């Protein structure tokens, strides 16, 4: 089976991990700040906070922004459940904004319309989480402008988008957001095994996130409510978690960061081939503006064949050894969200996207002959 995504581990990654295993620190050692530094420098953000997953990063990002009971978080229905769940973890209400059928990303016009209604009803969101689907950046300038007008904060879920640029802006520079979150799960662009990083230009937010990832404990006398009682002394000043990344994971992540640009370049080559080979087929692709440089975590096509449903194409390809996937089932249609009152028909563009979407295999190690096989099988299926 050709998988839809796959990590690449080189000897240099193994050496980096073994180096940590032979060192004094498996966790809370120097590899974590070194990894954080590599990510911050790459995307031009002032601070980076590494944790054990992007899900944890989204959670502490929401908490750092003060999201809590009685607040609202809005995101796209076409995302992994974690982009929405982080709001529920904080006791906030979650709602969704429909996608743009061309970019597959949260639609800024739909967002504006929903904000105008929400303002009238006194139900504005505190946090909006745009998701750069497939690694193609959302229209962050527009979303940021709405944030200024309606007073919400922005967390970019860039789990798909490390290495992406929008014009001159590197995703993660946080020019148009408060915090940007990356995932280092093995199917993503670069991996630490499991892992997530939150980047920000706001030192106070970075500090709050560092506190929350480790139980809310401080050893800084300046933050304590009383005199330090000695060198052993620490205080818990907030309710945090153990969301720490280990040095083992951080060493792998840092080693992989060195190949980030090469990986994204290879993904561009493969996507270019796919688009060219499939140009006459009844499928459509995500719209990418000429000045955008996506990270291309996923290559999603929408099946527009009259006689073939997405399900039929999916089954045919799987039976032919091609590990296609679907990203994503709209979050509001998950039973857990249905039980909160969401229904089919709530976000029509997302639901229509879901009926047609298939992710084709895409990863740096995908060989040219694998890609040819995927294209041939797909064309064969669509011609039937
Ligand atoms: C993978 C992913 C996450 C969660 O990442 P983890 O590191 O697995 O917690 C969140 N949002 C999106 C859009 C993702 O693709």
CSV table of C-alpha atoms and ligand atoms in Angstrom, one decimal:
chain,number,residue,atom,x,y,z
A,1,UNK,CA,0.0,0.0,0.0
A,2,UNK,CA,1.3,3.5,-0.9
A,3,UNK,CA,0.4,5.5,2.2
A,4,UNK,CA,-1.1,9.0,2.1
A,5,UNK,CA,1.7,10.4,4.2
A,6,UNK,CA,4.9,9.1,5.7
A,7,UNK,CA,7.8,10.5,7.7
A,8,UNK,CA,11.5,10.2,6.5
A,9,UNK,CA,14.1,9.4,9.1
A,10,UNK,CA,17.8,9.7,8.2
A,11,UNK,CA,20.9,8.7,10.0
A,12,UNK,CA,21.4,12.3,11.2
A,13,UNK,CA,18.0,12.1,13.0
A,14,UNK,CA,19.0,8.8,14.6
A,15,UNK,CA,22.3,10.3,15.7
A,16,UNK,CA,20.6,13.3,17.2
A,17,UNK,CA,18.2,11.1,19.2
A,18,UNK,CA,21.0,8.7,20.4
A,19,UNK,CA,23.0,11.8,21.4
A,20,UNK,CA,20.2,12.7,23.8
A,21,UNK,CA,19.8,9.1,25.1
A,22,UNK,CA,23.5,9.1,26.0
A,23,UNK,CA,23.3,12.6,27.7
A,24,UNK,CA,22.4,13.6,31.2
A,25,UNK,CA,18.9,14.8,30.3
A,26,UNK,CA,16.1,12.9,28.7
A,27,UNK,CA,13.7,15.7,29.5
A,28,UNK,CA,13.9,19.4,30.7
A,29,UNK,CA,17.5,19.5,29.2
A,30,UNK,CA,19.0,21.7,26.5
A,31,UNK,CA,17.4,20.0,23.5
A,32,UNK,CA,14.0,21.6,24.0
A,33,UNK,CA,15.2,25.2,24.0
A,34,UNK,CA,17.4,24.4,21.1
A,35,UNK,CA,14.4,23.1,19.1
A,36,UNK,CA,12.3,26.1,20.2
A,37,UNK,CA,15.0,28.4,19.0
A,38,UNK,CA,15.2,26.6,15.6
A,39,UNK,CA,11.4,27.0,15.1
A,40,UNK,CA,11.3,30.6,16.3
A,41,UNK,CA,14.3,31.6,14.1
A,42,UNK,CA,12.8,29.8,11.1
A,43,UNK,CA,9.5,31.6,11.2
A,44,UNK,CA,10.8,34.9,12.6
A,45,UNK,CA,8.7,34.8,15.8
A,46,UNK,CA,10.1,36.2,19.0
A,47,UNK,CA,9.2,33.2,21.2
A,48,UNK,CA,8.5,29.4,20.8
A,49,UNK,CA,7.0,27.1,23.4
A,50,UNK,CA,7.4,23.3,22.7
A,51,UNK,CA,4.9,20.9,24.1
A,52,UNK,CA,4.0,17.2,23.6
A,53,UNK,CA,1.4,17.8,20.8
A,54,UNK,CA,-0.3,20.5,18.8
A,55,UNK,CA,-3.4,19.6,20.6
A,56,UNK,CA,-1.7,20.6,23.9
A,57,UNK,CA,-0.4,23.7,22.2
A,58,UNK,CA,-3.9,24.8,21.1
A,59,UNK,CA,-5.2,24.2,24.6
A,60,UNK,CA,-2.6,26.3,26.4
A,61,UNK,CA,-2.8,29.0,23.7
A,62,UNK,CA,-6.5,29.3,24.4
A,63,UNK,CA,-5.9,29.5,28.1
A,64,UNK,CA,-3.1,32.0,27.7
A,65,UNK,CA,-5.6,34.2,25.8
A,66,UNK,CA,-8.0,34.0,28.7
A,67,UNK,CA,-10.6,31.7,27.0
A,68,UNK,CA,-13.0,30.3,29.6
A,69,UNK,CA,-16.5,29.6,30.6
A,70,UNK,CA,-19.0,31.9,28.9
A,71,UNK,CA,-16.6,32.7,26.1
A,72,UNK,CA,-16.8,31.5,22.5
A,73,UNK,CA,-14.2,30.0,20.1
A,74,UNK,CA,-14.9,29.8,16.3
A,75,UNK,CA,-13.0,27.7,13.8
A,76,UNK,CA,-13.5,26.0,10.5
A,77,UNK,CA,-15.6,22.8,10.3
A,78,UNK,CA,-13.1,21.3,7.9
A,79,UNK,CA,-10.2,20.5,10.2
A,80,UNK,CA,-9.0,17.9,12.7
A,81,UNK,CA,-11.2,17.9,15.8
A,82,UNK,CA,-8.4,19.3,17.9
A,83,UNK,CA,-8.9,22.8,16.5
A,84,UNK,CA,-12.4,22.9,18.0
A,85,UNK,CA,-11.8,20.7,21.1
A,86,UNK,CA,-9.3,23.2,22.6
A,87,UNK,CA,-12.2,25.6,23.1
A,88,UNK,CA,-14.3,22.9,24.9
A,89,UNK,CA,-11.3,22.1,27.2
A,90,UNK,CA,-11.4,25.6,28.4
A,91,UNK,CA,-15.2,25.5,29.1
A,92,UNK,CA,-15.9,27.8,26.2
A,93,UNK,CA,-18.6,27.3,23.6
A,94,UNK,CA,-17.5,26.3,20.1
A,95,UNK,CA,-19.0,27.4,16.8
A,96,UNK,CA,-17.9,27.2,13.2
A,97,UNK,CA,-17.6,29.4,10.2
A,98,UNK,CA,-18.2,27.9,6.8
A,99,UNK,CA,-15.4,27.4,4.3
A,100,UNK,CA,-14.7,29.0,0.9
A,101,UNK,CA,-15.4,26.3,-1.6
A,102,UNK,CA,-12.3,27.3,-3.7
A,103,UNK,CA,-9.7,27.6,-1.0
A,104,UNK,CA,-11.2,25.1,1.4
A,105,UNK,CA,-10.2,27.5,4.2
A,106,UNK,CA,-12.5,29.4,6.6
A,107,UNK,CA,-14.2,32.0,4.4
A,108,UNK,CA,-13.5,35.6,5.6
A,109,UNK,CA,-16.8,36.9,4.1
A,110,UNK,CA,-18.8,34.2,5.9
A,111,UNK,CA,-16.8,35.2,9.0
A,112,UNK,CA,-17.7,38.9,8.6
A,113,UNK,CA,-21.4,38.1,8.1
A,114,UNK,CA,-21.5,35.8,11.2
A,115,UNK,CA,-19.6,38.5,13.3
A,116,UNK,CA,-22.2,41.1,12.4
A,117,UNK,CA,-25.0,38.8,13.5
A,118,UNK,CA,-23.1,37.8,16.6
A,119,UNK,CA,-22.5,41.4,17.6
A,120,UNK,CA,-26.2,42.2,17.4
A,121,UNK,CA,-26.9,39.1,19.6
A,122,UNK,CA,-24.1,40.0,22.0
A,123,UNK,CA,-22.4,36.7,21.2
A,124,UNK,CA,-19.1,37.6,19.7
A,125,UNK,CA,-16.2,35.1,19.9
A,126,UNK,CA,-13.2,35.7,22.1
A,127,UNK,CA,-10.9,33.5,19.9
A,128,UNK,CA,-11.0,32.6,16.2
A,129,UNK,CA,-8.8,29.7,15.0
A,130,UNK,CA,-8.2,29.8,11.3
A,131,UNK,CA,-6.7,26.5,9.9
A,132,UNK,CA,-4.3,26.6,7.0
A,133,UNK,CA,-5.8,23.5,5.3
A,134,UNK,CA,-3.3,21.4,3.3
A,135,UNK,CA,-0.7,24.0,4.3
A,136,UNK,CA,-2.2,26.8,2.2
A,137,UNK,CA,-2.5,29.9,4.2
A,138,UNK,CA,-5.8,31.5,5.1
A,139,UNK,CA,-6.4,35.1,4.2
A,140,UNK,CA,-4.9,36.3,7.5
A,141,UNK,CA,-4.8,40.0,6.7
A,142,UNK,CA,-8.6,39.9,6.3
A,143,UNK,CA,-9.1,37.8,9.5
A,144,UNK,CA,-6.8,40.1,11.4
A,145,UNK,CA,-8.7,43.2,10.3
A,146,UNK,CA,-12.0,41.6,11.5
A,147,UNK,CA,-10.3,40.8,14.8
A,148,UNK,CA,-9.4,44.5,15.2
A,149,UNK,CA,-13.0,45.5,14.3
A,150,UNK,CA,-14.8,42.9,16.5
A,151,UNK,CA,-12.3,42.5,19.2
A,152,UNK,CA,-11.4,38.8,19.0
A,153,UNK,CA,-8.0,37.2,19.3
A,154,UNK,CA,-6.5,34.8,16.7
A,155,UNK,CA,-4.7,31.5,17.0
A,156,UNK,CA,-3.5,30.1,13.7
A,157,UNK,CA,-3.7,26.3,13.5
A,158,UNK,CA,-0.7,25.8,11.3
A,159,UNK,CA,-0.5,22.1,11.9
A,160,UNK,CA,-0.3,21.6,8.1
A,161,UNK,CA,1.7,24.7,7.3
A,162,UNK,CA,5.2,24.9,8.7
A,163,UNK,CA,7.4,26.1,5.8
A,164,UNK,CA,4.5,27.9,4.1
A,165,UNK,CA,4.6,31.6,3.1
A,166,UNK,CA,2.0,34.1,2.1
A,167,UNK,CA,3.6,36.8,0.0
A,168,UNK,CA,6.6,37.9,2.2
A,169,UNK,CA,5.0,36.5,5.4
A,170,UNK,CA,6.3,33.2,6.7
A,171,UNK,CA,3.5,31.3,8.5
A,172,UNK,CA,4.5,31.5,12.2
A,173,UNK,CA,5.7,35.1,12.0
A,174,UNK,CA,2.4,35.9,13.8
A,175,UNK,CA,2.1,39.2,11.9
A,176,UNK,CA,-1.7,38.7,11.8
A,177,UNK,CA,-2.2,36.6,14.9
A,178,UNK,CA,-1.5,36.3,18.6
A,179,UNK,CA,-0.2,32.7,18.5
A,180,UNK,CA,0.5,30.2,15.8
A,181,UNK,CA,0.6,26.4,16.5
A,182,UNK,CA,2.5,23.8,14.6
A,183,UNK,CA,2.2,20.0,14.8
A,184,UNK,CA,5.2,17.6,14.6
A,185,UNK,CA,3.2,14.4,14.3
A,186,UNK,CA,4.8,11.9,11.8
A,187,UNK,CA,2.3,12.6,9.0
A,188,UNK,CA,3.0,16.3,9.1
A,189,UNK,CA,5.8,18.2,7.2
A,190,UNK,CA,8.5,17.5,9.8
A,191,UNK,CA,8.3,15.4,12.9
A,192,UNK,CA,9.4,15.0,16.4
A,193,UNK,CA,7.4,11.7,16.9
A,194,UNK,CA,4.7,13.5,18.8
A,195,UNK,CA,5.0,17.2,19.4
A,196,UNK,CA,3.7,20.7,19.0
A,197,UNK,CA,5.1,24.2,19.1
A,198,UNK,CA,3.3,27.5,19.8
A,199,UNK,CA,5.0,30.6,18.5
A,200,UNK,CA,4.2,34.2,19.4
A,201,UNK,CA,5.7,37.7,19.5
A,202,UNK,CA,4.1,38.4,22.8
A,203,UNK,CA,6.4,37.7,25.7
A,204,UNK,CA,3.6,37.6,28.3
A,205,UNK,CA,1.7,35.0,26.2
A,206,UNK,CA,4.9,32.9,25.8
A,207,UNK,CA,5.5,33.1,29.5
A,208,UNK,CA,1.9,32.0,30.4
A,209,UNK,CA,2.2,29.1,28.0
A,210,UNK,CA,5.5,27.9,29.5
A,211,UNK,CA,4.0,28.0,32.9
A,212,UNK,CA,0.9,26.1,31.8
A,213,UNK,CA,2.9,23.3,30.1
A,214,UNK,CA,4.5,22.4,33.4
A,215,UNK,CA,1.8,22.4,36.2
A,216,UNK,CA,1.7,26.2,36.6
A,217,UNK,CA,4.8,26.0,38.7
A,218,UNK,CA,7.4,28.8,39.0
A,219,UNK,CA,10.9,29.0,40.5
A,220,UNK,CA,11.2,32.7,39.8
A,221,UNK,CA,11.1,34.6,43.2
A,222,UNK,CA,9.7,37.6,41.3
A,223,UNK,CA,6.5,35.7,40.6
A,224,UNK,CA,6.0,34.3,44.1
A,225,UNK,CA,3.5,35.4,46.6
A,226,UNK,CA,6.0,35.1,49.4
A,227,UNK,CA,9.7,35.1,50.1
A,228,UNK,CA,11.5,32.0,48.7
A,229,UNK,CA,12.1,29.6,51.6
A,230,UNK,CA,15.3,28.3,50.0
A,231,UNK,CA,17.0,26.9,46.9
A,232,UNK,CA,14.5,24.0,46.8
A,233,UNK,CA,11.5,26.3,46.8
A,234,UNK,CA,8.9,26.6,44.1
A,235,UNK,CA,5.3,27.8,44.0
A,236,UNK,CA,2.3,26.6,42.0
A,237,UNK,CA,0.7,29.9,40.9
A,238,UNK,CA,-1.8,28.6,38.3
A,239,UNK,CA,-3.4,25.2,37.3
A,240,UNK,CA,-1.2,23.8,34.6
A,241,UNK,CA,-0.6,20.4,33.1
A,242,UNK,CA,2.3,18.1,32.2
A,243,UNK,CA,2.4,19.0,28.5
A,244,UNK,CA,6.2,19.0,28.3
A,245,UNK,CA,8.1,17.8,25.2
A,246,UNK,CA,11.0,15.4,26.0
A,247,UNK,CA,14.6,16.2,24.9
A,248,UNK,CA,14.4,12.9,22.8
A,249,UNK,CA,11.5,14.3,20.8
A,250,UNK,CA,13.0,17.8,20.6
A,251,UNK,CA,16.3,16.5,19.2
A,252,UNK,CA,14.4,14.7,16.4
A,253,UNK,CA,12.4,17.8,15.7
A,254,UNK,CA,15.4,20.0,15.5
A,255,UNK,CA,17.2,17.6,13.2
A,256,UNK,CA,14.2,17.4,10.9
A,257,UNK,CA,13.9,21.2,10.8
A,258,UNK,CA,17.1,21.3,8.8
A,259,UNK,CA,15.3,19.5,5.9
A,260,UNK,CA,12.1,21.5,6.2
A,261,UNK,CA,12.7,23.6,3.1
A,262,UNK,CA,13.9,20.6,1.0
A,263,UNK,CA,10.8,18.7,2.0
A,264,UNK,CA,8.4,21.5,1.1
A,265,UNK,CA,10.2,21.9,-2.2
A,266,UNK,CA,9.8,18.2,-3.0
A,267,UNK,CA,6.1,18.5,-2.1
A,268,UNK,CA,5.7,21.3,-4.6
A,269,UNK,CA,7.3,19.1,-7.3
A,270,UNK,CA,4.9,16.3,-6.6
A,271,UNK,CA,1.8,18.6,-6.4
A,272,UNK,CA,2.9,20.2,-9.7
A,273,UNK,CA,3.1,16.7,-11.3
A,274,UNK,CA,-0.3,15.7,-9.9
A,275,UNK,CA,-2.0,18.9,-11.1
A,276,UNK,CA,-0.5,18.5,-14.6
A,277,UNK,CA,-1.4,14.8,-15.0
A,278,UNK,CA,-4.9,15.4,-13.7
A,279,UNK,CA,-5.6,18.6,-15.5
A,280,UNK,CA,-8.1,17.0,-18.0
A,281,UNK,CA,-9.9,14.9,-15.3
A,282,UNK,CA,-13.2,15.6,-13.6
A,283,UNK,CA,-11.5,16.8,-10.4
A,284,UNK,CA,-10.8,20.2,-8.9
A,285,UNK,CA,-7.9,21.4,-6.7
A,286,UNK,CA,-7.5,23.8,-3.9
A,287,UNK,CA,-7.1,27.4,-5.2
A,288,UNK,CA,-3.7,28.8,-4.4
A,289,UNK,CA,-2.9,32.4,-5.1
A,290,UNK,CA,0.2,33.1,-7.2
A,291,UNK,CA,2.0,34.9,-4.3
A,292,UNK,CA,1.3,32.0,-1.9
A,293,UNK,CA,3.8,29.3,-1.2
A,294,UNK,CA,1.9,26.5,0.6
A,295,UNK,CA,3.6,23.8,2.6
A,296,UNK,CA,1.4,21.2,0.9
A,297,UNK,CA,0.9,18.8,3.8
A,298,UNK,CA,-2.0,17.3,1.9
A,299,UNK,CA,-3.0,17.1,-1.7
A,300,UNK,CA,-6.8,17.1,-1.7
A,301,UNK,CA,-8.8,16.7,-4.9
A,302,UNK,CA,-12.6,17.1,-5.2
A,303,UNK,CA,-14.3,14.5,-7.4
A,304,UNK,CA,-16.6,16.1,-9.9
A,305,UNK,CA,-17.4,13.0,-12.0
A,306,UNK,CA,-21.1,12.5,-12.8
A,307,UNK,CA,-21.0,8.7,-12.5
A,308,UNK,CA,-18.4,8.2,-9.7
A,309,UNK,CA,-19.0,9.1,-6.1
A,310,UNK,CA,-16.2,10.0,-3.8
A,311,UNK,CA,-16.9,6.7,-1.9
A,312,UNK,CA,-16.6,4.7,-5.1
A,313,UNK,CA,-13.3,6.4,-6.1
A,314,UNK,CA,-12.0,5.9,-2.5
A,315,UNK,CA,-12.8,2.2,-2.5
A,316,UNK,CA,-11.3,1.6,-6.0
A,317,UNK,CA,-8.0,3.3,-5.0
A,318,UNK,CA,-7.8,1.5,-1.7
A,319,UNK,CA,-8.4,-1.8,-3.5
A,320,UNK,CA,-5.6,-0.9,-5.9
A,321,UNK,CA,-3.0,-0.4,-3.1
A,322,UNK,CA,-3.3,3.3,-2.8
A,323,UNK,CA,-3.7,4.6,0.7
A,324,UNK,CA,-6.0,7.5,0.0
A,325,UNK,CA,-7.7,9.3,2.9
A,326,UNK,CA,-10.3,11.9,3.6
A,327,UNK,CA,-9.5,15.2,5.3
A,328,UNK,CA,-11.8,15.9,7.0
A,329,UNK,CA,-15.2,14.8,8.2
A,330,UNK,CA,-16.8,18.1,9.1
A,331,UNK,CA,-16.3,18.5,12.9
A,332,UNK,CA,-19.9,19.7,13.5
A,333,UNK,CA,-21.2,16.4,12.1
A,334,UNK,CA,-19.3,14.3,14.7
A,335,UNK,CA,-21.7,12.8,17.3
A,336,UNK,CA,-20.1,14.7,20.1
A,337,UNK,CA,-20.8,18.0,18.4
A,338,UNK,CA,-24.2,16.9,17.1
A,339,UNK,CA,-25.1,16.3,20.7
A,340,UNK,CA,-24.4,20.0,21.3
A,341,UNK,CA,-27.0,21.0,18.7
A,342,UNK,CA,-25.2,21.1,15.4
A,343,UNK,CA,-27.0,19.5,12.4
A,344,UNK,CA,-26.4,18.5,8.8
A,345,UNK,CA,-27.0,21.6,6.6
A,346,UNK,CA,-25.4,24.0,9.1
A,347,UNK,CA,-22.3,24.6,7.0
A,348,UNK,CA,-23.3,23.7,3.4
A,349,UNK,CA,-19.9,24.5,1.7
A,350,UNK,CA,-18.1,22.3,4.2
A,351,UNK,CA,-20.5,19.5,3.8
A,352,UNK,CA,-20.3,19.7,0.0
A,353,UNK,CA,-16.5,19.7,0.2
A,354,UNK,CA,-16.7,16.6,2.4
A,355,UNK,CA,-18.8,14.7,-0.1
A,356,UNK,CA,-16.2,15.2,-2.8
A,357,UNK,CA,-12.8,15.3,-1.1
A,358,UNK,CA,-10.0,12.7,-1.3
A,359,UNK,CA,-6.4,13.1,-0.2
A,360,UNK,CA,-3.9,11.5,-2.6
A,361,UNK,CA,-0.6,10.2,-1.3
A,362,UNK,CA,1.9,13.0,-0.8
A,363,UNK,CA,5.2,12.9,1.1
A,364,UNK,CA,8.8,13.6,0.2
A,365,UNK,CA,9.7,9.9,-0.2
A,366,UNK,CA,6.9,9.3,-2.7
A,367,UNK,CA,8.6,8.1,-5.8
A,368,UNK,CA,7.8,9.2,-9.3
A,369,UNK,CA,6.6,5.7,-10.2
A,370,UNK,CA,4.3,5.7,-7.2
A,371,UNK,CA,2.8,9.0,-8.3
A,372,UNK,CA,2.3,7.6,-11.8
A,373,UNK,CA,0.5,4.6,-10.3
A,374,UNK,CA,-1.8,6.8,-8.3
A,375,UNK,CA,-2.6,8.9,-11.4
A,376,UNK,CA,-3.2,5.9,-13.6
A,377,UNK,CA,-5.5,4.2,-11.1
A,378,UNK,CA,-7.5,7.4,-10.5
A,379,UNK,CA,-7.9,8.0,-14.3
A,380,UNK,CA,-8.9,4.4,-14.8
A,381,UNK,CA,-11.5,4.7,-12.1
A,382,UNK,CA,-12.9,8.0,-13.4
A,383,UNK,CA,-13.1,6.6,-17.0
A,384,UNK,CA,-15.3,3.7,-15.9
B,1,LIG,C1,-2.6,17.1,13.3
B,1,LIG,C2,-3.5,18.3,13.6
B,1,LIG,C3,-3.7,18.7,14.9
B,1,LIG,C4,-3.3,18.0,16.1
B,1,LIG,O1,-1.9,17.8,16.1
B,1,LIG,P1,-1.3,16.8,17.2
B,1,LIG,O2,0.2,17.2,17.2
B,1,LIG,O3,-1.5,15.4,16.7
B,1,LIG,O4,-1.9,17.0,18.5
B,1,LIG,C5,-4.5,19.9,15.0
B,1,LIG,N1,-5.0,20.5,14.0
B,1,LIG,C6,-4.8,20.1,12.7
B,1,LIG,C7,-5.4,20.9,11.6
B,1,LIG,C8,-4.1,18.9,12.5
B,1,LIG,O5,-3.9,18.5,11.2
